[in-house]
Amino acid sequence: LILVLALCLVGCTPEERLDTPVSFYYCVNEIDYMNDSQVFGKERRDASVYNGNLDSLLNAYLRGPESNNLYNPFPEGSTVLSTKQEGNILTIYLSEQFNRLPLEKLSLATACLVKTTFSYTSVPVVLIIPDGTFIDGSTYRTYTADSFLYSDENTTYSPPQ
């Protein structure tokens, strides 16, 4: 019995929802400010093809969208080096390409990455750590569903009070 439980635990990753498709969030190519269009769009992908491996799912995500209406906000060559869950915190370790983004693009990219991560996992906190430091000198960023402001499909998230 202990051997069976140990074998089951080997394949466990951050509380995936393998029975549902995952939403990959990207930036919209053309925003129509006159018609209240969204900044972010999503593509639905089959989560089962990643066999419960969050690193594989996120690396596939970082390769960019299939739709011509969306663009990838991440620098070419960006990869997930690893992920680790400790309690309610999921840490994503990213390659050095990610930390080269200017702050305005970094905000869009992290919102897309965090929203994608939340669509696949049930963790309430995502910690992003690049290989090196961000352009502003910081070494990590922590996000919750309430820690950044954006609107997507009539759902608004705002900073904590």
mmCIF file of C-alpha atoms in Angstrom:
data_model
loop_
_atom_site.group_PDB
_atom_site.id
_atom_site.type_symbol
_atom_site.label_atom_id
_atom_site.label_comp_id
_atom_site.label_asym_id
_atom_site.label_seq_id
_atom_site.Cartn_x
_atom_site.Cartn_y
_atom_site.Cartn_z
ATOM 1 C CA LEU A 1 0.000 0.000 0.000
ATOM 2 C CA ILE A 2 2.816 2.423 0.848
ATOM 3 C CA LEU A 3 4.498 1.665 -2.475
ATOM 4 C CA VAL A 4 1.265 2.397 -4.356
ATOM 5 C CA LEU A 5 0.818 5.715 -2.524
ATOM 6 C CA ALA A 6 4.446 6.655 -3.192
ATOM 7 C CA LEU A 7 4.039 5.912 -6.895
ATOM 8 C CA CYS A 8 0.913 8.076 -7.016
ATOM 9 C CA LEU A 9 2.727 10.973 -5.373
ATOM 10 C CA VAL A 10 5.611 10.869 -7.866
ATOM 11 C CA GLY A 11 3.350 12.135 -10.652
ATOM 12 C CA CYS A 12 1.672 14.854 -8.610
ATOM 13 C CA THR A 13 2.146 18.449 -9.652
ATOM 14 C CA PRO A 14 0.469 21.688 -8.555
ATOM 15 C CA GLU A 15 -3.174 20.642 -8.217
ATOM 16 C CA GLU A 16 -3.963 20.412 -11.927
ATOM 17 C CA ARG A 17 -7.446 20.355 -13.349
ATOM 18 C CA LEU A 18 -6.761 17.727 -15.995
ATOM 19 C CA ASP A 19 -10.417 17.093 -16.779
ATOM 20 C CA THR A 20 -10.935 20.536 -18.311
ATOM 21 C CA PRO A 21 -9.259 22.441 -21.112
ATOM 22 C CA VAL A 22 -6.720 25.051 -20.121
ATOM 23 C CA SER A 23 -6.947 28.661 -21.279
ATOM 24 C CA PHE A 24 -3.750 30.152 -22.685
ATOM 25 C CA TYR A 25 -3.939 33.956 -22.333
ATOM 26 C CA TYR A 26 -2.155 36.288 -24.735
ATOM 27 C CA CYS A 27 -2.356 39.933 -25.769
ATOM 28 C CA VAL A 28 -4.821 40.988 -28.454
ATOM 29 C CA ASN A 29 -3.213 42.307 -31.660
ATOM 30 C CA GLU A 30 -5.609 45.164 -32.272
ATOM 31 C CA ILE A 31 -7.465 46.883 -29.470
ATOM 32 C CA ASP A 32 -10.524 48.893 -30.440
ATOM 33 C CA TYR A 33 -10.745 51.497 -27.690
ATOM 34 C CA MET A 34 -13.978 52.887 -29.121
ATOM 35 C CA ASN A 35 -15.785 49.549 -28.701
ATOM 36 C CA ASP A 36 -14.484 48.479 -25.293
ATOM 37 C CA SER A 37 -12.442 45.566 -26.647
ATOM 38 C CA GLN A 38 -10.288 43.439 -24.355
ATOM 39 C CA VAL A 39 -6.515 43.646 -23.943
ATOM 40 C CA PHE A 40 -6.243 39.880 -23.447
ATOM 41 C CA GLY A 41 -7.609 36.991 -25.437
ATOM 42 C CA LYS A 42 -7.451 33.281 -24.823
ATOM 43 C CA GLU A 43 -7.038 30.030 -26.669
ATOM 44 C CA ARG A 44 -8.407 26.799 -25.271
ATOM 45 C CA ARG A 45 -5.990 23.863 -25.265
ATOM 46 C CA ASP A 46 -6.375 20.267 -24.176
ATOM 47 C CA ALA A 47 -4.600 19.954 -20.827
ATOM 48 C CA SER A 48 -4.426 16.162 -21.023
ATOM 49 C CA VAL A 49 -1.693 16.241 -23.698
ATOM 50 C CA TYR A 50 0.721 17.598 -21.074
ATOM 51 C CA ASN A 51 0.255 14.507 -18.858
ATOM 52 C CA GLY A 52 -0.027 16.613 -15.701
ATOM 53 C CA ASN A 53 3.358 18.243 -16.260
ATOM 54 C CA LEU A 54 3.013 21.952 -15.522
ATOM 55 C CA ASP A 55 6.518 22.743 -16.836
ATOM 56 C CA SER A 56 5.620 21.220 -20.231
ATOM 57 C CA LEU A 57 2.291 23.041 -20.331
ATOM 58 C CA LEU A 58 3.861 26.423 -19.551
ATOM 59 C CA ASN A 59 6.703 25.914 -22.021
ATOM 60 C CA ALA A 60 4.137 25.094 -24.730
ATOM 61 C CA TYR A 61 2.277 28.236 -23.685
ATOM 62 C CA LEU A 62 5.408 30.404 -23.969
ATOM 63 C CA ARG A 63 5.834 29.344 -27.614
ATOM 64 C CA GLY A 64 2.884 31.586 -28.423
ATOM 65 C CA PRO A 65 -0.655 31.548 -29.737
ATOM 66 C CA GLU A 66 -2.025 29.711 -32.742
ATOM 67 C CA SER A 67 -4.478 32.515 -33.516
ATOM 68 C CA ASN A 68 -3.463 35.445 -35.715
ATOM 69 C CA ASN A 69 -5.615 37.725 -33.530
ATOM 70 C CA LEU A 70 -3.289 37.289 -30.551
ATOM 71 C CA TYR A 71 0.399 37.910 -29.959
ATOM 72 C CA ASN A 72 2.948 36.439 -27.598
ATOM 73 C CA PRO A 73 4.154 39.098 -25.096
ATOM 74 C CA PHE A 74 7.199 37.018 -24.109
ATOM 75 C CA PRO A 75 10.662 37.451 -25.624
ATOM 76 C CA GLU A 76 11.719 34.755 -28.067
ATOM 77 C CA GLY A 77 13.489 31.940 -26.279
ATOM 78 C CA SER A 78 11.663 32.425 -22.961
ATOM 79 C CA THR A 79 11.298 29.136 -21.115
ATOM 80 C CA VAL A 80 10.134 27.800 -17.783
ATOM 81 C CA LEU A 81 13.182 26.355 -16.061
ATOM 82 C CA SER A 82 11.075 24.675 -13.374
ATOM 83 C CA THR A 83 8.049 25.024 -11.132
ATOM 84 C CA LYS A 84 7.637 24.203 -7.469
ATOM 85 C CA GLN A 85 4.642 24.249 -5.162
ATOM 86 C CA GLU A 86 5.012 24.836 -1.442
ATOM 87 C CA GLY A 87 1.674 25.043 0.325
ATOM 88 C CA ASN A 88 -0.502 27.616 -1.449
ATOM 89 C CA ILE A 89 2.378 29.163 -3.401
ATOM 90 C CA LEU A 90 3.372 28.045 -6.882
ATOM 91 C CA THR A 91 6.832 29.286 -7.872
ATOM 92 C CA ILE A 92 7.672 29.578 -11.568
ATOM 93 C CA TYR A 93 11.377 29.867 -12.409
ATOM 94 C CA LEU A 94 11.836 31.548 -15.803
ATOM 95 C CA SER A 95 14.782 31.901 -18.162
ATOM 96 C CA GLU A 96 16.769 35.118 -18.330
ATOM 97 C CA GLN A 97 14.949 36.300 -21.481
ATOM 98 C CA PHE A 98 11.894 37.123 -19.381
ATOM 99 C CA ASN A 99 13.664 39.629 -17.158
ATOM 100 C CA ARG A 100 14.718 41.742 -20.145
ATOM 101 C CA LEU A 101 11.173 42.970 -20.771
ATOM 102 C CA PRO A 102 10.553 46.697 -20.251
ATOM 103 C CA LEU A 103 8.194 47.326 -17.330
ATOM 104 C CA GLU A 104 5.104 48.031 -19.464
ATOM 105 C CA LYS A 105 5.565 44.777 -21.417
ATOM 106 C CA LEU A 106 6.473 42.920 -18.237
ATOM 107 C CA SER A 107 3.081 43.851 -16.775
ATOM 108 C CA LEU A 108 1.229 42.440 -19.782
ATOM 109 C CA ALA A 109 3.355 39.295 -19.926
ATOM 110 C CA THR A 110 3.020 38.525 -16.223
ATOM 111 C CA ALA A 111 -0.750 39.101 -16.332
ATOM 112 C CA CYS A 112 -1.006 36.622 -19.218
ATOM 113 C CA LEU A 113 1.234 34.061 -17.503
ATOM 114 C CA VAL A 114 -0.527 34.322 -14.146
ATOM 115 C CA LYS A 115 -3.995 34.155 -15.697
ATOM 116 C CA THR A 116 -2.933 31.076 -17.690
ATOM 117 C CA THR A 117 -1.521 29.481 -14.537
ATOM 118 C CA PHE A 118 -4.727 30.179 -12.604
ATOM 119 C CA SER A 119 -6.753 28.569 -15.408
ATOM 120 C CA TYR A 120 -4.838 25.292 -14.932
ATOM 121 C CA THR A 121 -4.137 25.152 -11.204
ATOM 122 C CA SER A 122 -6.054 25.946 -8.065
ATOM 123 C CA VAL A 123 -3.176 27.675 -6.270
ATOM 124 C CA PRO A 124 -4.034 31.149 -4.961
ATOM 125 C CA VAL A 125 -0.509 32.626 -5.216
ATOM 126 C CA VAL A 126 2.022 32.585 -8.061
ATOM 127 C CA LEU A 127 5.616 33.647 -7.447
ATOM 128 C CA ILE A 128 7.661 34.436 -10.567
ATOM 129 C CA ILE A 129 11.442 34.254 -10.297
ATOM 130 C CA PRO A 130 13.550 34.991 -13.378
ATOM 131 C CA ASP A 131 17.070 33.732 -13.927
ATOM 132 C CA GLY A 132 18.742 36.961 -12.806
ATOM 133 C CA THR A 133 16.844 40.137 -11.949
ATOM 134 C CA PHE A 134 14.043 42.115 -13.539
ATOM 135 C CA ILE A 135 14.860 45.366 -15.328
ATOM 136 C CA ASP A 136 13.944 47.296 -12.156
ATOM 137 C CA GLY A 137 16.449 45.270 -10.088
ATOM 138 C CA SER A 138 13.920 43.121 -8.234
ATOM 139 C CA THR A 139 14.505 39.375 -8.064
ATOM 140 C CA TYR A 140 10.909 38.087 -7.894
ATOM 141 C CA ARG A 141 7.255 39.069 -8.280
ATOM 142 C CA THR A 142 4.319 37.640 -6.338
ATOM 143 C CA TYR A 143 0.784 37.585 -7.764
ATOM 144 C CA THR A 144 -2.669 36.652 -6.594
ATOM 145 C CA ALA A 145 -5.932 36.948 -8.498
ATOM 146 C CA ASP A 146 -6.367 40.350 -6.816
ATOM 147 C CA SER A 147 -2.842 41.716 -7.194
ATOM 148 C CA PHE A 148 -3.075 43.301 -10.614
ATOM 149 C CA LEU A 149 -5.698 45.347 -12.386
ATOM 150 C CA TYR A 150 -7.144 44.243 -15.690
ATOM 151 C CA SER A 151 -10.468 43.478 -17.231
ATOM 152 C CA ASP A 152 -11.198 40.277 -19.094
ATOM 153 C CA GLU A 153 -14.611 38.935 -20.099
ATOM 154 C CA ASN A 154 -16.463 41.155 -17.618
ATOM 155 C CA THR A 155 -14.250 40.069 -14.733
ATOM 156 C CA THR A 156 -12.257 42.840 -13.094
ATOM 157 C CA TYR A 157 -9.341 42.211 -10.781
ATOM 158 C CA SER A 158 -7.993 45.011 -8.651
ATOM 159 C CA PRO A 159 -5.095 45.404 -6.220
ATOM 160 C CA PRO A 160 -5.651 44.391 -2.596
ATOM 161 C CA GLN A 161 -6.591 47.168 -0.187
#
